[in-house]
Coordinates of C-alpha atoms in Angstrom, one line a residue:
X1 CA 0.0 0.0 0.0
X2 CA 2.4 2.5 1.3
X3 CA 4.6 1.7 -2.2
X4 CA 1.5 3.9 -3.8
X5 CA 2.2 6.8 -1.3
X6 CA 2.9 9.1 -4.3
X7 CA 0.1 8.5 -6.0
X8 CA -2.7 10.7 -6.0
X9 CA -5.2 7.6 -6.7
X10 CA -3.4 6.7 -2.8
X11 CA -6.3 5.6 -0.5
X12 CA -5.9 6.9 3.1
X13 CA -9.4 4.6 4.1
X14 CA -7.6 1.6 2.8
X15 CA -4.5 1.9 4.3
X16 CA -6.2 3.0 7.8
X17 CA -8.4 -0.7 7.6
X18 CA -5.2 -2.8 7.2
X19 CA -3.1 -1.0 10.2
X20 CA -6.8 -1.5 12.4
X21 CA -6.8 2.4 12.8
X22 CA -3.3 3.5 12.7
X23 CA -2.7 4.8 9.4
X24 CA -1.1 8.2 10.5
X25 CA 2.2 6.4 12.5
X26 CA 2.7 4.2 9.8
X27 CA 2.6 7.0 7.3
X28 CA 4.5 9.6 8.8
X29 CA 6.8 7.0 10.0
X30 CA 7.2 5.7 6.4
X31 CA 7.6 9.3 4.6
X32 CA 10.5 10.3 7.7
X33 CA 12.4 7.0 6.4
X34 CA 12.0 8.0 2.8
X35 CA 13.0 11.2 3.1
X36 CA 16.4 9.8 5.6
X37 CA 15.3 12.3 7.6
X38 CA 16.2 10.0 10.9
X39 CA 19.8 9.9 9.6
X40 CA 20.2 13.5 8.3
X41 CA 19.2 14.8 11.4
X42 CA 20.8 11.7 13.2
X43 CA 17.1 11.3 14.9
X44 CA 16.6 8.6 17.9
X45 CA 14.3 6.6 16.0
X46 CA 12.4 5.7 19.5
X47 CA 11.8 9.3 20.7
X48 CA 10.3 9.7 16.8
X49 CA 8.1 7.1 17.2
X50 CA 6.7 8.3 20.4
X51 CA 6.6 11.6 19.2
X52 CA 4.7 10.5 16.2
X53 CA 2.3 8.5 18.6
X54 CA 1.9 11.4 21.3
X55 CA 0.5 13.4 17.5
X56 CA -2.0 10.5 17.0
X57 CA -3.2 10.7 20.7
X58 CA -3.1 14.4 20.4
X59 CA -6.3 13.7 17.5
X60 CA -10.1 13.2 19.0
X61 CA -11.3 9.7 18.2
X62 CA -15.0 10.7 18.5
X63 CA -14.2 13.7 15.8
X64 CA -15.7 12.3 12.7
X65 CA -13.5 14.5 10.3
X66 CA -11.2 16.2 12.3
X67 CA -8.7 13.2 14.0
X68 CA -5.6 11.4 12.9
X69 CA -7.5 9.6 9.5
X70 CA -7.5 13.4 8.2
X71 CA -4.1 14.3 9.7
X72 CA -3.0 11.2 7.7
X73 CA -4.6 12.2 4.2
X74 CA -3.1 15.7 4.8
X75 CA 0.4 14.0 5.3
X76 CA 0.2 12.0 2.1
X77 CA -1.4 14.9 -0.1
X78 CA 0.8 17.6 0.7
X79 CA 4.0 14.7 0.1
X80 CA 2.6 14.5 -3.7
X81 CA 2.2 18.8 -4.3
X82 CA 6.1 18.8 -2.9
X83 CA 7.3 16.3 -5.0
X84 CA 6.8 18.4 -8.4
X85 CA 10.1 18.7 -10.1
X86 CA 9.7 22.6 -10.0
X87 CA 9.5 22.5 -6.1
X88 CA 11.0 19.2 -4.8
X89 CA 14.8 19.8 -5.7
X90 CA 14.8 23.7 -4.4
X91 CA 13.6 22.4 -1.0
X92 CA 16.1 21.8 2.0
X93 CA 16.0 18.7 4.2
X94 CA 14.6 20.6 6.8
X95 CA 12.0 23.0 4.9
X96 CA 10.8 19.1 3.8
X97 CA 10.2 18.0 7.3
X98 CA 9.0 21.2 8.4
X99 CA 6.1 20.5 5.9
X100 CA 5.4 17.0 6.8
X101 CA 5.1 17.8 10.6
X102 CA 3.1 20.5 9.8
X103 CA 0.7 18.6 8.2
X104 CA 0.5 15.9 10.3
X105 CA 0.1 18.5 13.3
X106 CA -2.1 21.2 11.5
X107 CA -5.2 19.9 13.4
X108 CA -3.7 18.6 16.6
X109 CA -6.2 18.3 19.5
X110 CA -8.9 20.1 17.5
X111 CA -12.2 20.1 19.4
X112 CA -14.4 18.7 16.5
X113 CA -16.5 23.0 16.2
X114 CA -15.4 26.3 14.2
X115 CA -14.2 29.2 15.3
X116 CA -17.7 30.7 15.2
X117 CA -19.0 28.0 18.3
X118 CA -16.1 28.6 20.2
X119 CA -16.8 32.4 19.9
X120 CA -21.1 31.7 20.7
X121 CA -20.3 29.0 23.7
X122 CA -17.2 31.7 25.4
X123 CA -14.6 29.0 24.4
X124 CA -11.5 29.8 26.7
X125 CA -9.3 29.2 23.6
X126 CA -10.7 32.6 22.1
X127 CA -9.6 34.6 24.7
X128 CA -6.6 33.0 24.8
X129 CA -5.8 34.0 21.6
X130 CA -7.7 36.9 20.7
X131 CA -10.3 35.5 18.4
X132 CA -7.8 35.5 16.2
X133 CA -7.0 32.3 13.7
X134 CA -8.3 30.8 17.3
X135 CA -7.9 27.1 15.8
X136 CA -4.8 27.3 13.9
X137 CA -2.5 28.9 17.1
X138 CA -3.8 26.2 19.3
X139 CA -2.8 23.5 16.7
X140 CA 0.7 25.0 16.1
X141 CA 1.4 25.9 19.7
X142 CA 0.4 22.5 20.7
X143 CA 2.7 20.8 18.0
X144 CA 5.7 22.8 20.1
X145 CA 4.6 21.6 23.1
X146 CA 4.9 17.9 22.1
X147 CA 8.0 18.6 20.5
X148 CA 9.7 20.2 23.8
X149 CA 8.0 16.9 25.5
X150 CA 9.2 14.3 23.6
X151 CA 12.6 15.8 23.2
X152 CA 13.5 14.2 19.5
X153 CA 15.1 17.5 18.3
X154 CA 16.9 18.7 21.7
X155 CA 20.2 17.8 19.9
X156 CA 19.5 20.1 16.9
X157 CA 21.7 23.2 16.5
X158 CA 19.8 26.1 17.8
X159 CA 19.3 27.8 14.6
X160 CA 17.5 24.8 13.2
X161 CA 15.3 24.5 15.9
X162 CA 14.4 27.7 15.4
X163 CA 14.0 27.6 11.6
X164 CA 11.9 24.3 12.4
X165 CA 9.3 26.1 14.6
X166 CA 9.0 28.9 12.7
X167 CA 8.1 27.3 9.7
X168 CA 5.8 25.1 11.5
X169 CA 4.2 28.1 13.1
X170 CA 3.5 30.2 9.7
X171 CA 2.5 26.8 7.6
X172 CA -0.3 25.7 10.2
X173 CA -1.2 29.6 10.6
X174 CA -1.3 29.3 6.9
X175 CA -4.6 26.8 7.0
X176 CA -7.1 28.9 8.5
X177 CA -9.4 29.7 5.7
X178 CA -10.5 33.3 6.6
X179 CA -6.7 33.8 5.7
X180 CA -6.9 32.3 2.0
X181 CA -7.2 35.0 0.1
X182 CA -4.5 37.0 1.5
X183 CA -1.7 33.9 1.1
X184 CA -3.8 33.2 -2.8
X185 CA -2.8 36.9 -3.4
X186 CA 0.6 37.0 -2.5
X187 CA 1.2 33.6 -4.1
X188 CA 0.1 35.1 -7.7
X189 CA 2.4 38.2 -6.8
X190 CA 5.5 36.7 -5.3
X191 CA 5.6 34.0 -7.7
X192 CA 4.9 34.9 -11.2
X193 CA 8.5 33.7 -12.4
X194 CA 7.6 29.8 -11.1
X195 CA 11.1 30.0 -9.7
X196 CA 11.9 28.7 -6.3
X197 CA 14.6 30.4 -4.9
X198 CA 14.3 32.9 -1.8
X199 CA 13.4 31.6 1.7
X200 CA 10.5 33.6 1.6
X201 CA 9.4 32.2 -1.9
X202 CA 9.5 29.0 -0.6
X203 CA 7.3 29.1 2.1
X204 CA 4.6 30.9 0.5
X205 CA 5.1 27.9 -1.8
X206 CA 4.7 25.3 0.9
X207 CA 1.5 27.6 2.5
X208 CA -0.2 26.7 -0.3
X209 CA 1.0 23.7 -0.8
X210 CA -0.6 22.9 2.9
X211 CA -3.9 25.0 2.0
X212 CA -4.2 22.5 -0.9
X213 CA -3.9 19.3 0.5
X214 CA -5.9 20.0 3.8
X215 CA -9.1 20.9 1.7
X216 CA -8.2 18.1 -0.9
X217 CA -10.9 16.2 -0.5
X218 CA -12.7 17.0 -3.3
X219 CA -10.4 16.6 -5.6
X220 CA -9.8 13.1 -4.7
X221 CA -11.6 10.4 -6.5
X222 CA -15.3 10.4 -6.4
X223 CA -15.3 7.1 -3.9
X224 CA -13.0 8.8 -1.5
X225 CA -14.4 12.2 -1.9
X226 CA -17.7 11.2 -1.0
X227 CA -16.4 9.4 2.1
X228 CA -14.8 12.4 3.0
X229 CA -17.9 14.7 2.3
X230 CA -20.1 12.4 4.5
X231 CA -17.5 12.6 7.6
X232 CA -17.2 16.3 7.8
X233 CA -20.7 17.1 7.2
X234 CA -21.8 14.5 10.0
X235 CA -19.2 16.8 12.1
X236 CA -21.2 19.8 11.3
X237 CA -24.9 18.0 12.0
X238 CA -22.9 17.7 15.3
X239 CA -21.7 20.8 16.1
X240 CA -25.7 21.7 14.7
X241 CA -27.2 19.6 17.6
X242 CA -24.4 21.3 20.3
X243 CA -25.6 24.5 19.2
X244 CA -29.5 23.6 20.1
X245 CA -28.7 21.9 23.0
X246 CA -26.7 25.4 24.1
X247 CA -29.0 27.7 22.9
X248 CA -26.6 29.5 20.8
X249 CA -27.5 30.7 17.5
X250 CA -27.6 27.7 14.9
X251 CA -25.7 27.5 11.6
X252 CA -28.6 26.6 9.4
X253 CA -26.2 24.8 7.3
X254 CA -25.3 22.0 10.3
X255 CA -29.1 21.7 10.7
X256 CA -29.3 17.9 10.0
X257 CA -33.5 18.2 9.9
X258 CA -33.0 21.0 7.5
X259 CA -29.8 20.4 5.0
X260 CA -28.1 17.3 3.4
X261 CA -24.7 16.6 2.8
X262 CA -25.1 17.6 -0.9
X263 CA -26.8 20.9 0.0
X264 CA -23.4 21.6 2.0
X265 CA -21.4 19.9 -1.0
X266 CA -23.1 22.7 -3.7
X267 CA -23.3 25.9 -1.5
X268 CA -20.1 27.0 -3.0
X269 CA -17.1 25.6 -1.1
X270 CA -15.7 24.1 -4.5
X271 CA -16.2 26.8 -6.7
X272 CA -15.2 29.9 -4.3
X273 CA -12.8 28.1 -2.3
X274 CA -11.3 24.8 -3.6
X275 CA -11.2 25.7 -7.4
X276 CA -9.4 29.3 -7.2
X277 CA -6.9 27.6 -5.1
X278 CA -6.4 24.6 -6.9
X279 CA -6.4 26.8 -10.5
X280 CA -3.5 28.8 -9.3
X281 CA -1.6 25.9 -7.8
X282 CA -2.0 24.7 -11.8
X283 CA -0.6 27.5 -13.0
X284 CA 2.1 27.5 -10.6
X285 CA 3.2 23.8 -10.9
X286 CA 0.8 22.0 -13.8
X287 CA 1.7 18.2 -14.3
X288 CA -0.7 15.1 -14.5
X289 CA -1.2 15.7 -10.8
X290 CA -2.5 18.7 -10.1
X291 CA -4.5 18.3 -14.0
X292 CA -6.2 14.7 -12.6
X293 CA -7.0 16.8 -9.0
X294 CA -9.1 19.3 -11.1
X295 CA -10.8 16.8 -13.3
X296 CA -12.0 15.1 -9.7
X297 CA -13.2 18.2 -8.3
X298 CA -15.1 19.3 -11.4
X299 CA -16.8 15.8 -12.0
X300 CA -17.8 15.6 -8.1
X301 CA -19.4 19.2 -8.2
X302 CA -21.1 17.5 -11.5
X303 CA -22.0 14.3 -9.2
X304 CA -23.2 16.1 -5.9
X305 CA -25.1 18.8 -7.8
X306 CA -27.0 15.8 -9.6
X307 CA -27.6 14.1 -5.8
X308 CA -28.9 17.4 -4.7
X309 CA -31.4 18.0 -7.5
X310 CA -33.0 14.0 -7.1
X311 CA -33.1 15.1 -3.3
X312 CA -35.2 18.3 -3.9
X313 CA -37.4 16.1 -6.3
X314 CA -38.5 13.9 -3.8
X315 CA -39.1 16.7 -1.3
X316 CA -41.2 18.4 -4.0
X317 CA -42.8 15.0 -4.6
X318 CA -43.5 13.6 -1.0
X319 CA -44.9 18.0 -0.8
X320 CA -47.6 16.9 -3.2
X321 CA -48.1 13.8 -2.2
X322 CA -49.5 15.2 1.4
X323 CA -51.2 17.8 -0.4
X324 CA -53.0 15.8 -2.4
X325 CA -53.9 13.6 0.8
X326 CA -55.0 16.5 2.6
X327 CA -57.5 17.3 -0.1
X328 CA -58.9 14.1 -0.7
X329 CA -59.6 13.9 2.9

């Protein structure tokens, strides 16, 4: 399975039943072997391991979308954007693991709600942070905390550790979507050229590169896409049924007696904020890749918008139906 890791076709679902729930260790573990980061930066291969694990604990289990599975798919999707030949051989050993432990960290210990809930319900973690990117500095600020505990780069020259949690810092920073359009415009201004060069050039590059593969899903295959749909939108039912039980104001959207996964899936998440991203990231580094990831996204909108219309047919349909009844009685 893991021989396929560089394949966009790559199946995190798969991989996840044949390791009985433990797809993001084997992963991560797999892609710090293949990229010899354990030798390069002369890693204990047992504090890795636990540090990897403490990650995967880090993860909510109940979280349908948000836990380790997604952590995992992250982890293999942003491995494929870096590995286009106009990125992968500007990019230092370290920028590389900088972007793989982001990715695999980018959610850490996320409580399963948006921003918004945590705002409504008086969350402690917006205070903490100023209701700003609320998420994203817990996730990142927790990463360095298990870092410190697990103590697998104490060795590391200081000036690496440094250039380590930085670039973690700005990459998971990087993944809160109220911040896409800023990074989307200085990614068409800063890198018009396609030329990887400057420090600052690259991580732009691997911001993006993050962005892309944390909202990948529906770009994926129809079969995995779907899955994918169906998990985060039972998340938002979720945090739909918290919000009545709190009496805080409800996202009609995560009303499960009121919307559908396809009626979330068609509300404009592809085209205003998968597409443009994905378009530019074409432009930037076009191969059979990134082409394939926007043939998937454009036949699933095609595939869900279908779904929604048969829904609204039998809503309009059952409408009459009781209509009629009520008239003939």
């Amino acid at each position: 399975l893991l021989a396929n890791v560089n394949k966009w076709s790559f199946n995190v679902f798969v991989l996840d039943w044949f390791t009985n729930g433990h797809s993001f260790p084997y992963l991560v573990t797999h892609l710090f072997h293949t990229y010899n980061f354990i030798r390069t930066f002369k890693l204990d291969a047992l504090k890795l391991y636990r540090t990897i694990r403490l990650v995967e604990l880090g993860y909510c289990k109940t979280n349908p979308y948000h836990n380790s599975l997604h952590a995992a798919d992250v982890v293999q999707a942003i491995h494929c954007n870096l590995l286009e030949e106009n990125i992968y051989p500007h990019m230092t050993s370290l920028e590389m693991m900088a972007a793989i432990l982001s990715a695999a960290c980018h959610d850490l210990d996320h409580p399963g709600v948006n921003q918004n809930f945590l705002t409504s319900s008086s969350h402690y973690l917006v205070s903490l942070y100023n209701g700003v990117s609320v998420l994203e500095n817990h996730h990142w600020k927790g990463t360095i905390s298990i870092l410190h505990e697990s103590q697998v780069f104490q060795h590391l020259p200081s000036h690496q550790w440094k250039r380590l949690t930085y670039l973690i810092e700005i990459l998971i920073l990087a993944t809160d979507i109220s911040k896409q359009q800023e990074i989307l415009r200085k990614f068409k201004v800063d890198l018009t050229d396609k030329h990887v060069h400057s420090h600052r050039h690259k991580q732009t590059i691997v911001q993006i590169a993050l962005k892309c593969a944390d909202i990948c899903n529906p770009c994926r295959s129809w079969k995995v896409s779907r899955k994918w749909s169906q998990l985060i939108c039972e998340e938002f039912f979720r945090q739909g049924d918290r919000e009545k039980d709190l009496n805080l104001p409800l996202t009609t959207a995560y009303d499960r007696t009121q919307s559908t996964t396809a009626k979330i899936q068609t509300a404009g998440f592809m085209s205003f904020i998968v597409e443009p991203l994905f378009i530019e990231w074409d432009k930037f580094s076009p191969s059979h890749r990134s082409k394939q990831m926007l043939l998937n996204l454009r036949c699933n909108r095609v595939k869900w918008a279908e779904i929604e219309k048969k829904e609204n047919e039998e809503v309009d349909g059952s409408i009459r139906r009781q209509s009629n009844t009520t008239l003939v009685s």
